[in-house]
Coordinates of C-alpha atoms in Angstrom, one line a residue:
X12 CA -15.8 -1.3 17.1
X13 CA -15.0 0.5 20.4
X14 CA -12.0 1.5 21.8
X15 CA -10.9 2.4 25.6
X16 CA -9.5 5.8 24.2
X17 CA -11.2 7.6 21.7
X18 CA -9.6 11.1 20.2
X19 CA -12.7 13.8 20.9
X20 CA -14.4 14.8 17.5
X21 CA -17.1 17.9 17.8
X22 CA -20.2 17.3 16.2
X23 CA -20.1 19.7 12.9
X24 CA -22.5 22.4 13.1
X25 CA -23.6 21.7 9.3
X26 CA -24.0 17.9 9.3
X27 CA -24.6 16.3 5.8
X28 CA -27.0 14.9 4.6
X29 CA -29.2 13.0 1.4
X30 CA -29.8 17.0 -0.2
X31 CA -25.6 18.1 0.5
X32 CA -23.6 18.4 -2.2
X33 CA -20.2 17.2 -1.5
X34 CA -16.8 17.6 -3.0
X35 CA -14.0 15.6 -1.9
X36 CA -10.3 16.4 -2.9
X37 CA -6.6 15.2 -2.2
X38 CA -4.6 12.6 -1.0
X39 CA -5.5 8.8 -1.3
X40 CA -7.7 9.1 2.0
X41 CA -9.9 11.2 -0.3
X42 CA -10.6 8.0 -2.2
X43 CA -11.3 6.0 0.8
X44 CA -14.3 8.5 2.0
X45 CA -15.4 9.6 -1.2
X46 CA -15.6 5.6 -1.6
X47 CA -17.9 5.4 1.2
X48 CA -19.9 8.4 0.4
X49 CA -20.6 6.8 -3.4
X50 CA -21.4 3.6 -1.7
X51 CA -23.8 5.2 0.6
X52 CA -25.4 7.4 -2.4
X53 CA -24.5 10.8 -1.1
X54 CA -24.0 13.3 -4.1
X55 CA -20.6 13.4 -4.2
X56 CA -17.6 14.1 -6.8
X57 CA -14.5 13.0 -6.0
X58 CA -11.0 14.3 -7.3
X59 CA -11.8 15.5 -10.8
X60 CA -7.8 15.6 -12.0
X61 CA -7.0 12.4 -9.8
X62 CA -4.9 12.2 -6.5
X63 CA -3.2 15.1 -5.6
X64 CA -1.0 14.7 -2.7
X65 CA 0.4 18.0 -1.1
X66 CA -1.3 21.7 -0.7
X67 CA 0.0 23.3 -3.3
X68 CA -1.6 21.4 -6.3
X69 CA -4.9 21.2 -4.4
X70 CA -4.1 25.1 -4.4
X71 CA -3.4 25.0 -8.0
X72 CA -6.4 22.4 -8.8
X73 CA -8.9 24.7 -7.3
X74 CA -7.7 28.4 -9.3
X75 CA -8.4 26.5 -12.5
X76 CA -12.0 25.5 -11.4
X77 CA -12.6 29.6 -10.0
X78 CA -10.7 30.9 -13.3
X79 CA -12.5 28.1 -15.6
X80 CA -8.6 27.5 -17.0
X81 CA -8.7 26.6 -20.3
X82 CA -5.6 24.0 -20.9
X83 CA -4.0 24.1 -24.6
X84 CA -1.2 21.9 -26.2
X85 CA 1.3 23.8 -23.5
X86 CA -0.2 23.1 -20.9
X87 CA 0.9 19.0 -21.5
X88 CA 3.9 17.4 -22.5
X89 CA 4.6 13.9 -24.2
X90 CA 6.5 11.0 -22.5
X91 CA 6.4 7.2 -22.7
X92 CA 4.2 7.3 -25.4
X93 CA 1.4 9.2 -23.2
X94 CA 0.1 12.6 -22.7
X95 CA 0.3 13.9 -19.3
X96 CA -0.3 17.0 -17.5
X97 CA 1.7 18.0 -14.5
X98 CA -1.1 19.7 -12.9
X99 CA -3.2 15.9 -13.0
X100 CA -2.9 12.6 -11.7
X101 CA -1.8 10.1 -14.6
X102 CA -5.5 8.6 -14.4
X103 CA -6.1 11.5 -17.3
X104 CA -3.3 10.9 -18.9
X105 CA -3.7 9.3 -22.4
X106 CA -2.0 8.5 -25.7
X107 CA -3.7 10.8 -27.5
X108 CA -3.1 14.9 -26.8
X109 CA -6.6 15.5 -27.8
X110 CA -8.6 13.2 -25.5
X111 CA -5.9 14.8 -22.6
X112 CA -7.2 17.9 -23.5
X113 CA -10.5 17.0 -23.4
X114 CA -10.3 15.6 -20.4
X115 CA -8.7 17.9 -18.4
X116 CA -10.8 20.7 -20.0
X117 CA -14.5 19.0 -18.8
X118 CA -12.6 18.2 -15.1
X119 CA -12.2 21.5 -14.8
X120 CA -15.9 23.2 -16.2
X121 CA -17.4 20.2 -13.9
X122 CA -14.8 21.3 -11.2
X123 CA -16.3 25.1 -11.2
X124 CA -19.6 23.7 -11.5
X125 CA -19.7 21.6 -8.3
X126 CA -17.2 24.0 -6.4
X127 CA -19.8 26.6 -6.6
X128 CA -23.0 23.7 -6.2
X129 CA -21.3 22.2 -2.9
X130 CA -22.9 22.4 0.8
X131 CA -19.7 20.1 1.7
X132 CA -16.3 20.4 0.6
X133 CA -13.7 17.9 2.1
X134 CA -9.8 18.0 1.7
X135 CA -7.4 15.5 2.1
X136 CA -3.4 16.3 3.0
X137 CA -1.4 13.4 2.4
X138 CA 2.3 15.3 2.4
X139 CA 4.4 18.8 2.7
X140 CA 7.0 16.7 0.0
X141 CA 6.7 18.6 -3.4
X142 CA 8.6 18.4 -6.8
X143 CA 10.5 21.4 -8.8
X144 CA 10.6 21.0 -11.9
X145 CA 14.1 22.9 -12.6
X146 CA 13.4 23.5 -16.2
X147 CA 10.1 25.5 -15.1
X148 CA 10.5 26.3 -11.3
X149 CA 7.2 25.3 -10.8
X150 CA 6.0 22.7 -8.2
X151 CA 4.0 19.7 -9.9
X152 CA 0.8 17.7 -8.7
X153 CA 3.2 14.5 -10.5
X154 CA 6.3 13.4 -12.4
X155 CA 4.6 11.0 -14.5
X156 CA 8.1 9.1 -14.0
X157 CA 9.9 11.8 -15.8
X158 CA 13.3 10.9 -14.7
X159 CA 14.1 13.0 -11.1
X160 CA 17.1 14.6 -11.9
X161 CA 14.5 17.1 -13.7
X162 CA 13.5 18.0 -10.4
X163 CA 14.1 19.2 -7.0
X164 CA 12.6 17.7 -3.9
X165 CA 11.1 20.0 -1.1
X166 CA 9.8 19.8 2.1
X167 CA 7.3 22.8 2.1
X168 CA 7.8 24.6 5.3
X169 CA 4.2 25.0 7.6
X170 CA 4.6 28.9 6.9
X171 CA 3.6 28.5 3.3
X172 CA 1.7 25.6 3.4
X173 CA -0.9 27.9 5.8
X174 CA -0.5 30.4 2.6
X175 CA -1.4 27.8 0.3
X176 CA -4.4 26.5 2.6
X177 CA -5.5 30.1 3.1
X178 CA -5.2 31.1 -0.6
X179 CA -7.8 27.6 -1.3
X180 CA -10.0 29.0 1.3
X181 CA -9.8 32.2 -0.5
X182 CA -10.8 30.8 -3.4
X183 CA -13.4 28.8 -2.4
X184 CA -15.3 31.1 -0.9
X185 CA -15.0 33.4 -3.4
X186 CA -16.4 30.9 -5.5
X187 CA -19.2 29.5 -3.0
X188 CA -18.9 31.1 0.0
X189 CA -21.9 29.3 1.6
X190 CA -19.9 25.8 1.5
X191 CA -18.7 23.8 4.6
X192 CA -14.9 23.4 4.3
X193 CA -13.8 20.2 6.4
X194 CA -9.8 19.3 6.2
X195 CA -8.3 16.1 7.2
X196 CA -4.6 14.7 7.0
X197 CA -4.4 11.4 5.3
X198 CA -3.7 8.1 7.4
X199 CA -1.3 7.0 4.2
X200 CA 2.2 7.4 5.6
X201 CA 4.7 7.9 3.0
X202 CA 7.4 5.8 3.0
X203 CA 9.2 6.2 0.2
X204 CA 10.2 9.4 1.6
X205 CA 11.8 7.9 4.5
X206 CA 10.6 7.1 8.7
X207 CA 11.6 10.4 9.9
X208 CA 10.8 12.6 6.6
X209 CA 7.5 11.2 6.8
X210 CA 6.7 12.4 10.2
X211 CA 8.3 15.8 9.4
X212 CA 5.9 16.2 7.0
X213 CA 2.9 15.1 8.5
X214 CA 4.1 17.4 11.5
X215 CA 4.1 20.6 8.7
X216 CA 0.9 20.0 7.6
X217 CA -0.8 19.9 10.9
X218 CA 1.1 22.5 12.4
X219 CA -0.2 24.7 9.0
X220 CA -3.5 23.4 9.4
X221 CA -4.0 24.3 13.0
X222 CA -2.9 27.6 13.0
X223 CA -5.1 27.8 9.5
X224 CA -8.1 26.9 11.3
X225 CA -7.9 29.4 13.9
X226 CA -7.6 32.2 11.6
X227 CA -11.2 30.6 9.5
X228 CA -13.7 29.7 12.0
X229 CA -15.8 28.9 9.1
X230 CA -13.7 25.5 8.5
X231 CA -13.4 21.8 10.2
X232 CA -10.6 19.6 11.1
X233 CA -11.5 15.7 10.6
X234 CA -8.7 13.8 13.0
X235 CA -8.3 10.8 10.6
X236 CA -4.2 10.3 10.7
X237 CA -4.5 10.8 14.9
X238 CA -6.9 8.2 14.8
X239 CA -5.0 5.6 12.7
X240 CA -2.0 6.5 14.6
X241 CA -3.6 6.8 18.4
X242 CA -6.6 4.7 18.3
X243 CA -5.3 2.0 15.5
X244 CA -1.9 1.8 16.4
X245 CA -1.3 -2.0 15.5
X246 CA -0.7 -3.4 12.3
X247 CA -3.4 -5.2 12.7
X248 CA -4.9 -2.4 10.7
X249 CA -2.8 -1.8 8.1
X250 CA -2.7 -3.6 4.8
X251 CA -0.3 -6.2 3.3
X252 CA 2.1 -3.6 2.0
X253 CA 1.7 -1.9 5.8
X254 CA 1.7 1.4 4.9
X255 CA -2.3 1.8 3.5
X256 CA -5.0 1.1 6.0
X257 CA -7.1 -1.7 5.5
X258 CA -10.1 -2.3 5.5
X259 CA -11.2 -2.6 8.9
X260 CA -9.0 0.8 9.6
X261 CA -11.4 2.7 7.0
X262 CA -14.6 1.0 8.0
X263 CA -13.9 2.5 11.7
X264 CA -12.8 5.5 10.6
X265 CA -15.7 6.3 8.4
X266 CA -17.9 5.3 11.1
X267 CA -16.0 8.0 13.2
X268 CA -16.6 10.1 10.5
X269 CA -20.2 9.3 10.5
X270 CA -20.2 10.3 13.8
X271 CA -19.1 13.6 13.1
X272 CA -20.1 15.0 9.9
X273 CA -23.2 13.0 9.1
X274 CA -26.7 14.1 10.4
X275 CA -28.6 11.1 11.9
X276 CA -31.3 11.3 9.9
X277 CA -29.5 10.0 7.1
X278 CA -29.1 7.3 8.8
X279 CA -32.3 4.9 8.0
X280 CA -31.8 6.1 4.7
X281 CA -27.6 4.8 5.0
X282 CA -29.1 1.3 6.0
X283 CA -31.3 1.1 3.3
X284 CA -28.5 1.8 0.7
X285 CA -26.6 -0.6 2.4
X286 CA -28.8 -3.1 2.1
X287 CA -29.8 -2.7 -1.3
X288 CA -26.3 -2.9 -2.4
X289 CA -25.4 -6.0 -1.0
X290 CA -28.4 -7.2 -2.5
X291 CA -27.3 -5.9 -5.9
X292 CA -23.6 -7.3 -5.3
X293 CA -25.0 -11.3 -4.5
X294 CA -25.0 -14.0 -7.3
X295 CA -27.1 -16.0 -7.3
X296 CA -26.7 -20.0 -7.7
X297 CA -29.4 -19.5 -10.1
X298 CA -30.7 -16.7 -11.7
X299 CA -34.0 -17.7 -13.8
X300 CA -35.2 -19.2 -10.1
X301 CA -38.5 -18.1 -8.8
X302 CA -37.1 -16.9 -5.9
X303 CA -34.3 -15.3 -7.1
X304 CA -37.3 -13.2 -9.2
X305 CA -38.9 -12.3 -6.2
X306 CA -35.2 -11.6 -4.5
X307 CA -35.0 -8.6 -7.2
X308 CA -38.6 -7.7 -6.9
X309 CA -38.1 -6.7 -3.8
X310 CA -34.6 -5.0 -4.0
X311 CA -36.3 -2.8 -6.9
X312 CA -39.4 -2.3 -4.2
X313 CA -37.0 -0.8 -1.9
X314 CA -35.0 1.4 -5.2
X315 CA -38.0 2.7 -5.8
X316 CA -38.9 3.9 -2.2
X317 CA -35.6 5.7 -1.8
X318 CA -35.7 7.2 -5.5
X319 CA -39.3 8.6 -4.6
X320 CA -37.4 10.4 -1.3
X321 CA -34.6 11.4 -3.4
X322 CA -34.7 11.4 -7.0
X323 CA -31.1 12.0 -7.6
X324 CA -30.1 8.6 -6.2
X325 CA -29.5 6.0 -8.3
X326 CA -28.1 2.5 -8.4

C-alpha cells in the first residue's frame, strides 16, 4: 500500500534480524507488533505481566526484572473472587493466591533474563492517564475494577514522564547496556478518557519522549500514532468499535516498520515463514488425500530448511 505522503522514518543503525533477541513492552500496540514478530518467527517475548499502558508501570515493570523482585502475599490483594496484582495486567490474575504468585514470580526471573539477553528492546506508550490509589499513594499498572473512588485520576505531566523514560533507560542499560531501545506511541486512542484528554495525553508523551531522545542518542523513535493519524486518517482503517486499528492499519504499519527496523536480509527468510504458515493454517477438504500428504511433505521440506538456518525457530 502506498500513499502520496509518507512520514520520513530513518533506517535504524542496528536493524533486526533472525539472531536479535527482542523484547516488546506496553500498550496494546505492543501486542500488534509483537503479533507480527511471533508470526514472522523472530525471537521475541512480549509483555511478561500483560498490557501496561502508561510510563510509569513500564518504569515499575522493568525495576523488578533489574532487582529480580520477589512478590509475597503483600504484594496482591483479593477481589471478585480473583487474585490480582496492581503492578500486572489481569491476564495473571487468578483464583488462587498461589498460582498469582507463581506467576508473577517466573514473569519477572524470565523478565531479567531476556532484559539482559535482548539485541532489541521495543516500548509501546499508550497514555500519560495514571491511577492513585489513595489508600497507598502509589500509581497502578490497573484497577482490576476495584471501584474508582479508591483512586485518583492523573494526567502525568511530560516533565515526569521524561523522568520515568529516563529512569527505564537507566535501568536498562544498567541491566544490558548493549541493547537497542526503540520507543513508539500507540495508535489506540483512548476514548474513555474523553476527545480532548486523549490528545492531551498523547501530546505529553511525545513531548517527554522527544526531549528524552535527544538527551540518549543511543535510543529510536518508531512514528506509529503519526502514521495512523497522518497517513491513515480515515476510518476506513479503524475497527468496528473505531478506536483500534484494523487490520489493514497494522499490516501497513508493520510493513513501515519493516522498513525501518528490519534488515533486508531477513526478508527471504520472512516470506518463507509466511508461507509456511499459511500452509499450516489451511484445511483441507480432505485430510487422508494423497495430495494433501504431499501438501504437508512439502511444508515440513521447507520447516526443515529454515530450522537447519536457524535452530531456534519453530512452528
Amino acid at each position: 500500500m502506498q500513499f502520496r505522503t509518507q512520514i520520513p522514518i530513518p533506517v535504524n543503525s542496528n536493524l533486526i534480524d533472525y539472531n536479535s533477541s527482542i523484547v516488546s513492552l506496553g500498550s496494546c500496540f505492543a501486542v500488534n507488533i509483537g503479533q507480527k514478530l511471533d508470526y514472522f518467527k523472530f525471537r521475541n517475548t512480549v509483555n511478561p505481566f500483560g498490557i501496561l499502558f502508561h510510563p510509569a508501570a513500564i518504569e515499575k515493570f522493568i525495576c523488578f526484572a533489574v532487582d529480580n523482585k520477589q512478590f509475597t502475599e503483600a504484594d496482591i490483594f483479593f477481589h471478585n473472587e480473583r487474585w490480582h496484582s496492581f503492578d500486572a495486567h489481569s491476564d495473571l490474575s487468578h483464583t488462587e493466591k498461589g498460582v498469582l504468585l507463581k506467576r508473577l514470580n517466573d514473569a519477572v526471573k524470565i523478565s531479567s533474563t531476556k532484559l539482559a539477553e535482548a539485541t532489541h528492546i521495543i516500548i509501546t506508550l499508550g497514555t500519560a492517564w495514571v491511577y492513585r490509589k489513595i489508600e497507598s499513594n502509589m500509581i497502578v499498572a490497573n484497577c482490576h475494577k476495584v471501584p474508582q473512588k479508591k483512586f485518583i485520576k492523573e494526567l502525568l505531566p511530560a516533565s515526569l514522564i521524561k523522568e520515568s523514560l529516563q529512569n527505564s533507560i537507566a535501568l536498562l542499560k544498567s541491566l544490558n547496556k548493549n541493547s537497542n531501545i526503540t520507543f513508539t506511541v500507540s495508535p489506540v486512542r483512548h476514548i474513555k478518557d474523553g476527545f480532548i484528554e486523549n490528545q492531551w495525553s498523547k501530546s505529553n508523551l511525545i513531548t517527554a519522549l522527544h526531549e528524552t531522545l535527544k538527551e540518549n542518542s543511543n535510543c529510536s523513535y518508531f512514528p506509529s500514532y503519526e502514521i495512523m493519524m497522518d497517513e491513515l486518517r480515515d476510518y476506513r482503517f479503524y475497527a468496528e468499535d473505531m478506536i483500534h486499528p484494523n487490520k489493514t492499519a497494522i499490516d501497513y504499519i508493520w510493513e513501515r516498520f519493516t522498513q525501518a527496523a528490519i534488515a533486508p536480509q531477513a526478508y527471504q527468510t520472512m516470506k518463507q515463514a509466511d508461507t509456511i504458515q499459511k500452509g499450516l493454517q489451511h484445511r483441507p477438504f480432505n485430510p487422508d488425500s494423497a495430495g494433501h500428504a504431499e501438501f504437508m511433505a512439502k511444508i515440513n521440506t521447507e520447516i526443515a530448511a529454515i530450522k537447519d538456518k536457524y535452530p531456534h525457530i519453530t512452528f
